[in-house]
Short mmCIF file of C-alpha atoms in Angstrom, two decimals:
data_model
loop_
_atom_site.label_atom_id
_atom_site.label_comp_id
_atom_site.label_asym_id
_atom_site.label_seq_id
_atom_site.Cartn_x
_atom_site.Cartn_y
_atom_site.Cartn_z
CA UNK A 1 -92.82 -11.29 -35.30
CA UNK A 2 -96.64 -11.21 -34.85
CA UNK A 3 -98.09 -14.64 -33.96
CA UNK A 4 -100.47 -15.27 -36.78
CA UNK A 5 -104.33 -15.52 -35.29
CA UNK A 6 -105.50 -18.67 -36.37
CA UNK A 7 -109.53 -18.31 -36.71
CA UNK A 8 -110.50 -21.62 -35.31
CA UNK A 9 -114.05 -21.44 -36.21
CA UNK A 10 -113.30 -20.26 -39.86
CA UNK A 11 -111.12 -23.28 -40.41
CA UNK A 12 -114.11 -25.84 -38.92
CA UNK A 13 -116.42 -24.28 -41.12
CA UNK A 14 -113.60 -25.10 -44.20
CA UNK A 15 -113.48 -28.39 -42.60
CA UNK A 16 -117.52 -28.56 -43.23
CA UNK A 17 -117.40 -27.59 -46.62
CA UNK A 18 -114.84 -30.14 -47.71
CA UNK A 19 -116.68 -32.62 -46.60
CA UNK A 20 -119.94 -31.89 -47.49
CA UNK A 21 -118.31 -31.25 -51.18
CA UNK A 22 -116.53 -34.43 -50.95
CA UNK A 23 -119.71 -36.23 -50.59
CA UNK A 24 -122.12 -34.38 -53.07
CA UNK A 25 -119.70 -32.17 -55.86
CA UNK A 26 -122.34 -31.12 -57.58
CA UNK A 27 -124.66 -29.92 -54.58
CA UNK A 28 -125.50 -26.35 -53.35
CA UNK A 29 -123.66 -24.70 -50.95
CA UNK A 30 -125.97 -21.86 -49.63
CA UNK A 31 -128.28 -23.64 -47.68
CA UNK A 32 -125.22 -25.12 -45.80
CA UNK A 33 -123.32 -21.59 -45.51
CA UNK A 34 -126.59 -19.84 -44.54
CA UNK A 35 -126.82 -22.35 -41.42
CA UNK A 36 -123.32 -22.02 -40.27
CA UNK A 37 -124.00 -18.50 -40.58
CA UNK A 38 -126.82 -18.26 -38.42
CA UNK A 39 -125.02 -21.30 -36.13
CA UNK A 40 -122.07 -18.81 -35.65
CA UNK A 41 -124.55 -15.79 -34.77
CA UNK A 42 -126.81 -17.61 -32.37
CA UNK A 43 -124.02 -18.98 -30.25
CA UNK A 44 -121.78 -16.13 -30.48
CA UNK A 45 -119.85 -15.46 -26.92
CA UNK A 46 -120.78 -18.61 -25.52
CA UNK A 47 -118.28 -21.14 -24.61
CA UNK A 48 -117.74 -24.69 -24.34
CA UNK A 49 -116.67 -26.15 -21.43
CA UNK A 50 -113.01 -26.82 -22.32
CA UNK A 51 -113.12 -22.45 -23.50
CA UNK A 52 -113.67 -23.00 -26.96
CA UNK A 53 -115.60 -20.96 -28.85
CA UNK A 54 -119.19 -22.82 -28.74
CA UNK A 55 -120.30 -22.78 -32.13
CA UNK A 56 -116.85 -25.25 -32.63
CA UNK A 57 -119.53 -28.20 -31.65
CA UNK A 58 -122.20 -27.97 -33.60
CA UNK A 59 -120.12 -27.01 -36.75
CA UNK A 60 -117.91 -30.11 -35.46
CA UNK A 61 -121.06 -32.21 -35.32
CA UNK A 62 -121.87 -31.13 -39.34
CA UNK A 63 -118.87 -32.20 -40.46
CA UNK A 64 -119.11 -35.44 -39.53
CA UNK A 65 -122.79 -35.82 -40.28
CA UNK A 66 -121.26 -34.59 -43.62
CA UNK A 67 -119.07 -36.69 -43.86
CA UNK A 68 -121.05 -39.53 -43.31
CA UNK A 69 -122.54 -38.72 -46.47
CA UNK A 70 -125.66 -37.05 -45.33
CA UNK A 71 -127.48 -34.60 -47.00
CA UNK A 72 -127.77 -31.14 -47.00
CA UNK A 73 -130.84 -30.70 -44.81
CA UNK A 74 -129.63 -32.84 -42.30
CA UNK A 75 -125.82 -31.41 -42.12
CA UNK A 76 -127.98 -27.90 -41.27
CA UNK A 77 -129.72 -29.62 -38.84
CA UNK A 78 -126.35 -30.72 -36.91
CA UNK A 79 -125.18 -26.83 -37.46
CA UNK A 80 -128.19 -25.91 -35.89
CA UNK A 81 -128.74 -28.37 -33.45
CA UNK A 82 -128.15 -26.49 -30.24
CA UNK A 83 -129.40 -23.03 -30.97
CA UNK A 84 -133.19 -23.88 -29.90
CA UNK A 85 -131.68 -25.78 -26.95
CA UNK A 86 -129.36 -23.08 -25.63
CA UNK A 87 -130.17 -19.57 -27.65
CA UNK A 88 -132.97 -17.27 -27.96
CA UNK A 89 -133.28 -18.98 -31.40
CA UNK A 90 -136.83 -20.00 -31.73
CA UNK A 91 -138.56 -23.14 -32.90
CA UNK A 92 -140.85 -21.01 -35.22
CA UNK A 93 -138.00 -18.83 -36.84
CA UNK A 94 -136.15 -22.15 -37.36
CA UNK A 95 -139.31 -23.40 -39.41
CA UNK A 96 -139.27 -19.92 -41.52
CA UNK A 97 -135.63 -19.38 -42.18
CA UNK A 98 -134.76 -22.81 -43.03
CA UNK A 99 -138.17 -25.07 -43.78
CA UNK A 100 -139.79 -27.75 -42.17
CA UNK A 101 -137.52 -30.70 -42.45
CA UNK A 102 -134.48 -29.15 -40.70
CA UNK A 103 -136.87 -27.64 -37.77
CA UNK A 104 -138.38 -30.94 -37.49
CA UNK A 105 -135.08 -32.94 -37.49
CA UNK A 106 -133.37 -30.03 -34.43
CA UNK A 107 -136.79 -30.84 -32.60
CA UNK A 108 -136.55 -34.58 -32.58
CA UNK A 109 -133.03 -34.92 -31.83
CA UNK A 110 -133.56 -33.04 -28.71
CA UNK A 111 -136.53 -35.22 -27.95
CA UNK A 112 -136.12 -38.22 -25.72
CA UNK A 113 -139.39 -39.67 -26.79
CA UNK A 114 -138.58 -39.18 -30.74
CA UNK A 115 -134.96 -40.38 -30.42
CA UNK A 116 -136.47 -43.58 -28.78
CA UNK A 117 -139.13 -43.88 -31.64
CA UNK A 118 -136.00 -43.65 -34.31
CA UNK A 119 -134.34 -46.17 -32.23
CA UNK A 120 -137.31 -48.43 -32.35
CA UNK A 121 -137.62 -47.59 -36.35
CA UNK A 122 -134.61 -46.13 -37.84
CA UNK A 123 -135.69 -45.70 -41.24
CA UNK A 124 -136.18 -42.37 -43.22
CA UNK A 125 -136.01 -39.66 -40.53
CA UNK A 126 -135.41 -41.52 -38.47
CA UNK A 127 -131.88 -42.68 -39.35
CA UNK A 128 -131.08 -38.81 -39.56
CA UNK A 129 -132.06 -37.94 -36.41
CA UNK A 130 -130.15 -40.86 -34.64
CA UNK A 131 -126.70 -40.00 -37.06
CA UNK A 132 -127.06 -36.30 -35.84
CA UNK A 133 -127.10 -37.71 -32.54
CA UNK A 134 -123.79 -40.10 -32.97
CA UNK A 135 -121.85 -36.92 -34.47
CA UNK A 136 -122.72 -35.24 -31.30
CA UNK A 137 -121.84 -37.94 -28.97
CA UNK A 138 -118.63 -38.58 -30.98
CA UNK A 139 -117.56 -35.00 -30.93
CA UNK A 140 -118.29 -35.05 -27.10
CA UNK A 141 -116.09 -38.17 -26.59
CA UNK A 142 -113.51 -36.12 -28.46
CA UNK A 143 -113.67 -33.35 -26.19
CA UNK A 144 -114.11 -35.10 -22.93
CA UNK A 145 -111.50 -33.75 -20.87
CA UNK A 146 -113.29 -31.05 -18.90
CA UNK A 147 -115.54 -33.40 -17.36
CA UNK A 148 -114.87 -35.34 -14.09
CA UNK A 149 -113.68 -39.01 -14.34
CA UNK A 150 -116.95 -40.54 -12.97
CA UNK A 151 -118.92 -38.21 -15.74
CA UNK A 152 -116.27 -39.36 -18.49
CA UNK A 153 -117.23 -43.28 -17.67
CA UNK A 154 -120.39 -42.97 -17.76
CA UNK A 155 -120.49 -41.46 -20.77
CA UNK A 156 -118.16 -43.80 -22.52
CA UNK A 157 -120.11 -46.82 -21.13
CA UNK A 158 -123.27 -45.03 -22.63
CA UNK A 159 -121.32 -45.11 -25.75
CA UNK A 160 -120.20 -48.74 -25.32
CA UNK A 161 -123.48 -49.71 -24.57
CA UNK A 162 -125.58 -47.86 -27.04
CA UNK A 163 -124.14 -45.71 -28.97
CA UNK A 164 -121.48 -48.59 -31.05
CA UNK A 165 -124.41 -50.90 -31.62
CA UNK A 166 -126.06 -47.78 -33.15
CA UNK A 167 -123.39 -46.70 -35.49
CA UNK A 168 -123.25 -50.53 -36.68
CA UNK A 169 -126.83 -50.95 -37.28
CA UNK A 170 -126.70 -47.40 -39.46
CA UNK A 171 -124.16 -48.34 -41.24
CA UNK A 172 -121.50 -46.51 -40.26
CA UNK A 173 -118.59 -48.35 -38.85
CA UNK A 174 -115.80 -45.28 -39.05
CA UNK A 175 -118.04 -43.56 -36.43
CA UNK A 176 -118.15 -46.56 -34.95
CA UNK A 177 -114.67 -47.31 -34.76
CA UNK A 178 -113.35 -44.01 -33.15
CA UNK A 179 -116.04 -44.04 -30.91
CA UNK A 180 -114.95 -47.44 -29.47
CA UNK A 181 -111.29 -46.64 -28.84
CA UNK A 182 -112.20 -43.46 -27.15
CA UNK A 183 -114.71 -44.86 -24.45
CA UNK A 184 -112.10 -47.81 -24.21
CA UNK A 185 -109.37 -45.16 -23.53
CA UNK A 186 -111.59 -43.86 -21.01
CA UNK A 187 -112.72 -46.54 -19.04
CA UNK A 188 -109.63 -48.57 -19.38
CA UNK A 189 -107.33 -46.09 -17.50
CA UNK A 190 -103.72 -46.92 -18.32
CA UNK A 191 -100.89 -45.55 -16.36
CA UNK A 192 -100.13 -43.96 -19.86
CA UNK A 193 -103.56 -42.14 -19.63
CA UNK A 194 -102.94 -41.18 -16.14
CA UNK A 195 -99.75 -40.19 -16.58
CA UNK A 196 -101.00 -37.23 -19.67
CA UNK A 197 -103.27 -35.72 -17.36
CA UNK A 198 -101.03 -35.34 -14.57
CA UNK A 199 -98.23 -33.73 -17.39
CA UNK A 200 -100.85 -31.51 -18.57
CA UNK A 201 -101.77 -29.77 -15.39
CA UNK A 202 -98.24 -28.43 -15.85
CA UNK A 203 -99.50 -26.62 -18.90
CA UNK A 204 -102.11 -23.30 -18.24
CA UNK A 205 -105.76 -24.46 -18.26
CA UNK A 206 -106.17 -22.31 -21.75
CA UNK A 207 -103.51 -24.55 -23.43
CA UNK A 208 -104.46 -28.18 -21.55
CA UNK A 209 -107.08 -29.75 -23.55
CA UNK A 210 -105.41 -29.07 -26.86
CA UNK A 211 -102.43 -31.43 -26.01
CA UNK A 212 -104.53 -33.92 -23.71
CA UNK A 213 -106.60 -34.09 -27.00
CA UNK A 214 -103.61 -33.97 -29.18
CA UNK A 215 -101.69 -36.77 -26.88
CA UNK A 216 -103.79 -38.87 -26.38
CA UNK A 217 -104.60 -39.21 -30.29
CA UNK A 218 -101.05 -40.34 -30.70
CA UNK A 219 -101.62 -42.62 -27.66
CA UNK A 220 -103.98 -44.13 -29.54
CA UNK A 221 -102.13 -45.27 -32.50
CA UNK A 222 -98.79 -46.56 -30.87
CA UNK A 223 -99.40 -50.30 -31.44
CA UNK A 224 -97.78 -51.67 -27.90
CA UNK A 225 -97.72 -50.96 -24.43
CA UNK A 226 -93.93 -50.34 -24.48
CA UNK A 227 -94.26 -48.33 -27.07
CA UNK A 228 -97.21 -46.02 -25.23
CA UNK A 229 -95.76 -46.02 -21.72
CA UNK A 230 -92.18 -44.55 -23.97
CA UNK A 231 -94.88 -42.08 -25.10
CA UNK A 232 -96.02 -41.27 -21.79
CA UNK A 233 -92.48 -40.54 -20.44
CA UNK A 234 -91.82 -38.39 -23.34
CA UNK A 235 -94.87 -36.14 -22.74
CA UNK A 236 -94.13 -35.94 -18.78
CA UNK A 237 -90.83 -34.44 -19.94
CA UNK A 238 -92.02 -32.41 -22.75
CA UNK A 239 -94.71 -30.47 -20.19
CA UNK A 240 -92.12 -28.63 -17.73
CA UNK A 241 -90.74 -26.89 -21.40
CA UNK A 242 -93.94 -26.30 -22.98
CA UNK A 243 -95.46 -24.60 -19.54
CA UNK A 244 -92.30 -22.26 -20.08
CA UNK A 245 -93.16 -21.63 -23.28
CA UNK A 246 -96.72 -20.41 -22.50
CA UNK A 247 -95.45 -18.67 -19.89
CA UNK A 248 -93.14 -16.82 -22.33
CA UNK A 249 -89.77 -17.96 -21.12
CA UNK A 250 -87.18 -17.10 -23.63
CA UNK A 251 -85.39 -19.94 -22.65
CA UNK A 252 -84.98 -22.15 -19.22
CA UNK A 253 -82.22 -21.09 -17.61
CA UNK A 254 -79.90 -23.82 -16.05
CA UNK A 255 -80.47 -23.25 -12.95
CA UNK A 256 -84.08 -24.27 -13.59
CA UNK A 257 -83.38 -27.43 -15.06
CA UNK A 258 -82.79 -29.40 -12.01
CA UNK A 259 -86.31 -27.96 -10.77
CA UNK A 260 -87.86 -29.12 -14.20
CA UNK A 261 -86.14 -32.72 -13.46
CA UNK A 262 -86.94 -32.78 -9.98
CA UNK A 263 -90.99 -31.66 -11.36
CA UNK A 264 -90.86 -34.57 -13.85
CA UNK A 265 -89.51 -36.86 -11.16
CA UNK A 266 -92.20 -35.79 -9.07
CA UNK A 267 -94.98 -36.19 -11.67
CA UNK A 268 -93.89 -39.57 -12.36
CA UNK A 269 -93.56 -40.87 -8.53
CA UNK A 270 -97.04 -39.58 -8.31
CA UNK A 271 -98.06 -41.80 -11.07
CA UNK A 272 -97.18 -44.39 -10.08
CA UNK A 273 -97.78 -43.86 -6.76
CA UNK A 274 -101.46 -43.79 -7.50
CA UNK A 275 -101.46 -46.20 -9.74
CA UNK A 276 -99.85 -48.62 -7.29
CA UNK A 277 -102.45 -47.99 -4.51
CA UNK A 278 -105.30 -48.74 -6.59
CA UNK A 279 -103.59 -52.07 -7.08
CA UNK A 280 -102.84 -52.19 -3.72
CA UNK A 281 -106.50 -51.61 -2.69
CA UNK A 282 -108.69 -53.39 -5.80
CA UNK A 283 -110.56 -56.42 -4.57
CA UNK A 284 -108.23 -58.70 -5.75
CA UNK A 285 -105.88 -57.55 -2.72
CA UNK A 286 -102.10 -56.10 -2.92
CA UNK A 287 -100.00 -57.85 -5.86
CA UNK A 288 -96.23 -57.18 -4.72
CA UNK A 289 -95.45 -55.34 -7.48
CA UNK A 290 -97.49 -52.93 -6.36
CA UNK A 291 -96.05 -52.70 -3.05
CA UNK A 292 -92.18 -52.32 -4.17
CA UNK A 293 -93.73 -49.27 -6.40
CA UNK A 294 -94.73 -47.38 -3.28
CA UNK A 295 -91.54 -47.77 -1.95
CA UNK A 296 -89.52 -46.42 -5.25
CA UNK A 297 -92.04 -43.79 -5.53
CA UNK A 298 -91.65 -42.67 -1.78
CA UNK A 299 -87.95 -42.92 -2.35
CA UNK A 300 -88.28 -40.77 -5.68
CA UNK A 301 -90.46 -38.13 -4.41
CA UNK A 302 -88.41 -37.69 -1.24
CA UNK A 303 -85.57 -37.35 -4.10
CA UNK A 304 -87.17 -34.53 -6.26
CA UNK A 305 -88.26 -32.89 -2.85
CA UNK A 306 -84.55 -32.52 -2.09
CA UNK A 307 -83.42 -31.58 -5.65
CA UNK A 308 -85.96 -28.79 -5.70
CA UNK A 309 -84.01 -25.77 -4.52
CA UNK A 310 -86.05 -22.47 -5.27
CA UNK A 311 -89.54 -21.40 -4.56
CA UNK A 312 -91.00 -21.77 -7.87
CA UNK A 313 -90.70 -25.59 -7.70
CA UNK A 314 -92.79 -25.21 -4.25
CA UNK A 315 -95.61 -23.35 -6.29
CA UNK A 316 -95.18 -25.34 -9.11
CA UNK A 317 -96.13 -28.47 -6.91
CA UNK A 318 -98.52 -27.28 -4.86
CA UNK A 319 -100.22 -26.31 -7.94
CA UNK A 320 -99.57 -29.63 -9.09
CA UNK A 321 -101.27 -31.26 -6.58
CA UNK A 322 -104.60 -28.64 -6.69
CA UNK A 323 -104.59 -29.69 -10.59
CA UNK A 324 -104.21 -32.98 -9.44
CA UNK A 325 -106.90 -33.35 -7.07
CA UNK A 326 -109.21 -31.70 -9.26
CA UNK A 327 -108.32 -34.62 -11.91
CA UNK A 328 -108.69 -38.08 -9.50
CA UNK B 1 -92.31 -11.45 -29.44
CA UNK B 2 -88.76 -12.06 -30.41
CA UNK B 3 -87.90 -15.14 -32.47
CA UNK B 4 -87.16 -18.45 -31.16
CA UNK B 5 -83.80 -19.86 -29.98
CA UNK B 6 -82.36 -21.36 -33.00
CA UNK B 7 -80.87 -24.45 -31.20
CA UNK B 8 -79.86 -27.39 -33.09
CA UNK B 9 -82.87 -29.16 -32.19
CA UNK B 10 -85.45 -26.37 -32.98
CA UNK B 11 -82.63 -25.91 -36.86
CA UNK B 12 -83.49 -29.85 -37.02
CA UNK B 13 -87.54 -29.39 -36.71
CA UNK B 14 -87.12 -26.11 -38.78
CA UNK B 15 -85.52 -28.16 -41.70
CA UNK B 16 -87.55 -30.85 -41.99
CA UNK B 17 -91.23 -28.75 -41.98
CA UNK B 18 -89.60 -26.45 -44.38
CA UNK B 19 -88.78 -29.24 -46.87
CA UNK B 20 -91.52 -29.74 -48.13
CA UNK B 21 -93.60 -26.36 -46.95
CA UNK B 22 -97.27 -27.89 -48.21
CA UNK B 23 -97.20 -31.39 -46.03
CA UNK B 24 -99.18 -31.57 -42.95
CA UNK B 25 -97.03 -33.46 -39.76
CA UNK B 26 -98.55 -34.60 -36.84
CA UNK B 27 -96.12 -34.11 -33.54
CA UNK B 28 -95.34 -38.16 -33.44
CA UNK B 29 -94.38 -38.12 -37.14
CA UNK B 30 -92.03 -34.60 -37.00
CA UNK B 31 -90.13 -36.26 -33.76
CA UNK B 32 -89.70 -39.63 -36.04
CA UNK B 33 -88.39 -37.91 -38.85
CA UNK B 34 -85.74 -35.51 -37.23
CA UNK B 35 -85.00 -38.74 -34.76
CA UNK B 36 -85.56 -36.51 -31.87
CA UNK B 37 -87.31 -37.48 -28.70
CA UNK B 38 -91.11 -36.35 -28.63
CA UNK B 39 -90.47 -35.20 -25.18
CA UNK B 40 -88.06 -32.76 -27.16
CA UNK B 41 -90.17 -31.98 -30.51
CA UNK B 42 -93.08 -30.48 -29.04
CA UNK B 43 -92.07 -27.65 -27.09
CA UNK B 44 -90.38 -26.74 -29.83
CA UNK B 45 -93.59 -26.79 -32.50
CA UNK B 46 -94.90 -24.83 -29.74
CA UNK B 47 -92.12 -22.35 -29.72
CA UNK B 48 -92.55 -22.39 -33.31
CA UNK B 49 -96.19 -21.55 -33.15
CA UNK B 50 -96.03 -19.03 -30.86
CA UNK B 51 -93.35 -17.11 -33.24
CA UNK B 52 -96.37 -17.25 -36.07
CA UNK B 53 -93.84 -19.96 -38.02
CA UNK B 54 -95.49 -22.95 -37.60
CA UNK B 55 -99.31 -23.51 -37.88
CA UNK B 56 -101.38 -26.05 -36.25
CA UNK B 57 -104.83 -27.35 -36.80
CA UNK B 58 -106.70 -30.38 -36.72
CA UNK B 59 -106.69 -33.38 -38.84
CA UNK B 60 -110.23 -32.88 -40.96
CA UNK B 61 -112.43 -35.09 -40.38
CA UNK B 62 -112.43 -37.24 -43.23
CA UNK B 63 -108.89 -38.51 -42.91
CA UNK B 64 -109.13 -39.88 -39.67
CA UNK B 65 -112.78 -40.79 -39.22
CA UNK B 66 -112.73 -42.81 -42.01
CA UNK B 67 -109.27 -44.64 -40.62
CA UNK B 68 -111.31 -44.52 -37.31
CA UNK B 69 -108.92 -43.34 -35.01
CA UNK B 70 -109.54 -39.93 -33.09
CA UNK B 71 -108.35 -36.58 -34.77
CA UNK B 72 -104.54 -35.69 -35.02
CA UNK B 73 -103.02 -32.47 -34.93
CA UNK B 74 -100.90 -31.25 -37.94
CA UNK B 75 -97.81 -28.97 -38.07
CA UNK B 76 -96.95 -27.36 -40.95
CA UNK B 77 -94.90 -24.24 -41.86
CA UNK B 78 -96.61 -20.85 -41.80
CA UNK B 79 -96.64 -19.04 -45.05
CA UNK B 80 -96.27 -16.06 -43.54
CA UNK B 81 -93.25 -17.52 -41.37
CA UNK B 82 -91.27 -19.56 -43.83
CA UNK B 83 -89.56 -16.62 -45.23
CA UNK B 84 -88.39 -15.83 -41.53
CA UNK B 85 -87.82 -19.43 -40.98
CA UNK B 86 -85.23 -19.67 -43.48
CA UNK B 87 -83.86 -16.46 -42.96
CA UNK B 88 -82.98 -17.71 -39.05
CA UNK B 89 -81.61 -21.29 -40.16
CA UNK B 90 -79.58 -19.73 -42.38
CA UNK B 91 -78.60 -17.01 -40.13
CA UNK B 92 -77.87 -19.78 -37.53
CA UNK B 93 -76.10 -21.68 -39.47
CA UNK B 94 -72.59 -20.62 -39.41
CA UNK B 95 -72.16 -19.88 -35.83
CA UNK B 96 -73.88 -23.33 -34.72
CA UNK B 97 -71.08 -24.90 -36.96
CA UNK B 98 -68.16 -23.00 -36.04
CA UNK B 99 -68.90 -23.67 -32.68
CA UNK B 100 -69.48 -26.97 -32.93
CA UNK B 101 -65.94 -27.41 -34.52
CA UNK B 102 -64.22 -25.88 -31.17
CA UNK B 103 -66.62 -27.45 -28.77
CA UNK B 104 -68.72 -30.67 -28.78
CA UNK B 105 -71.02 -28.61 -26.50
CA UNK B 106 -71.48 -24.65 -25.97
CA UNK B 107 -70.31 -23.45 -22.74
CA UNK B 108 -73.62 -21.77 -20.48
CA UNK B 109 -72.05 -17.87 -20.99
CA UNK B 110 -71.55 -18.57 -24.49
CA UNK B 111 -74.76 -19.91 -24.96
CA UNK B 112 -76.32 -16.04 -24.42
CA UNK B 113 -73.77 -15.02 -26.63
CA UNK B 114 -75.67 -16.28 -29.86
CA UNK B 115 -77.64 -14.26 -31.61
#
């Protein structure tokens, strides 16, 4: 069996035309194919941060400007709104290949000063520039995971602070909505939060950000906190067997098993372990909760220490622990 | 890239994508449905991706933006796979069962045994 090569960028650029269909049926399609085209050419080889193909943004970005209902000018615009930014594309050849309007709306979105002015007045162009611009922030919330805690709180407090009051005022509360819960993911923390990251540094860096994304989207929907931390646990022992899998382990032999109990033991203690200190130390000073959680933890990592028999558990943690640091 | 294991779990996850080939699952939903653990579903969609049986994608974006809830991923069965699929459920069928009449649980050196 071949695994089938599923063309990421191909299906986004479906994705675009759906929606943009969905909101005008009877429109054109060229103009909108010719900028995806050019999108795709302009940012071909670069990468996002998270090792997606670039051009996955800004076609991102379209659809949901499409979705929103825009029109076709400005759903090019959001296609092409990086290529003067970050590619030899040019201003000028912008103007010529695709007219004034959509050269005018890539400049002004990249503008501080002309953002502000369609903040001040968002009217006309105005309200296109500033929906262009919640598309982009919303697809960066979605993809946040490559960026380092402090940078992922600032940017969902920007989006708290500015960006939610924006996507009320223009009128569009969806937006709005899965902005909100993703900056309040972010800055609220949870243990269940915490405890997908830590399972996911199990997983190769290729594969992580797929299933932090993927998790945490289900995290997001589980009505209660029972329900979520039940969630969490699931995922911490779901990572162990899906590392094997990207590893290309035919199966875990069961000699490996206690390792992968004594990982998920580990990962767990950890958790809480952290979680606990920052109890422990917040300004409020140490609730005793927190303090009978070090000592289970201690007593649980001393556990999956012992349990651990073979090397690969060693690498596996101290691996663990690189990830790890690279996450707090 | 040999096919998966067909253990009962991965036959259970198998069955239900393949019964109705066309429906997009999202990991949470496949787990609920088979009433296995999620802990337990999703290395096996993995598996099952890997093999080229299952495909995965995410949710466009005018399901969930409009519900307001960040993007899911869906699971659904491979076009290109299902044919395979079937062939290895029912291939794994009568082994699985047989066994399971002698044994509540396979013995380790049997386990390799299995096709």
């Amino acid at each position: 069996v071949t695994a089938v090569r599923y063309d990421r960028v191909e299906h986004a650029v479906a994705a675009l035309r759906a929606a943009f269909v969905a909101a005008h049926p009877a429109a054109d399609l060229t103009l909108v194919e010719r900028a995806c085209h050019a999108a795709r050419d302009a940012h071909h080889g670069q990468r996002r941060r998270n090792g997606d193909p670039f051009v996955l943004h800004p076609i991102t970005v379209a659809a949901i400007v499409a979705n929103a209902g825009a029109d076709a000018e400005t759903v090019c615009a959001a296609a092409l709104h990086d290529v003067v930014e970050d590619t030899p594309f040019t201003l000028s050849r912008l103007e010529t290949e695709f007219g004034s309007r959509i050269a005018a709306l890539v400049r002004d979105q990249a503008d501080m000063a002309a953002v502000n002015r369609a903040v001040a007045d968002s009217t006309g162009a105005g309200a296109d520039i500033l929906l262009i611009k919640l598309a982009d922030r919303l697809h960066n919330m979605r993809t946040l995971s490559p960026l380092d805690p402090d940078q992922r709180r600032r940017r969902s407090q920007e989006v708290i602070e500015f960006f939610l009051p924006l996507a009320e005022r223009l009128g569009h509360p969806s937006i709005g909505r899965e902005l909100e819960l993703l900056a309040r993911n972010t800055l609220r923390r949870t243990t269940s939060a915490r405890v997908i990251d830590l399972a996911s540094s199990l997983l190769p860096r290729a594969a992580r950000h797929r299933w932090i994304e993927e998790w945490t989207a289900e995290l997001a929907t589980l009505p209660s906190r029972r329900r979520r931390a039940g969630f969490a646990w699931q995922v911490l022992r779901a990572s162990p067997r899906l590392a094997a899998v990207y590893r290309g382990d035919r199966a875990i032999p069961r000699t490996n098993r206690t390792t992968i109990t004594a990982v998920t033991g580990l990962v767990t203690a950890l958790t809480a372990l952290v979680t606990a200190l920052a109890a422990i130390f917040s300004p409020a000073g140490p609730p005793t909760w927190a303090l009978a959680t070090v000592i289970i933890a201690g007593l649980a990592l001393l556990a999956a220490i012992l349990f651990a028999t073979d090397d690969r558990a060693a690498r596996r943690l101290i691996e663990m622990i690189r990830a790890w640091r690279n996450t707090m | 890239m040999g096919s998966p294991r067909m253990t009962l779990q991965t036959q259970m996850v198998l069955r239900a994508l393949l019964q109705d080939p066309t429906r997009d699952c999202y990991g949470l939903e496949v787990a609920t449905e088979v009433g296995l653990p999620a802990g337990t579903v999703y290395p096996i969609l993995a598996r099952l991706e890997k093999a080229g049986w299952v495909r995965s994608a995410w949710e466009d974006p005018g399901l969930h933006t409009a519900e307001g809830r960040p993007r899911r991923r869906f699971y659904r069965i491979d076009p290109g796979g299902a044919e395979e699929a079937r062939d290895a459920l029912a291939r794994a069928y009568r082994p699985a069962s047989r066994l399971a009449r002698l044994q509540l649980r396979p013995q380790p050196e049997q386990r390799f045994l299995l096709p």
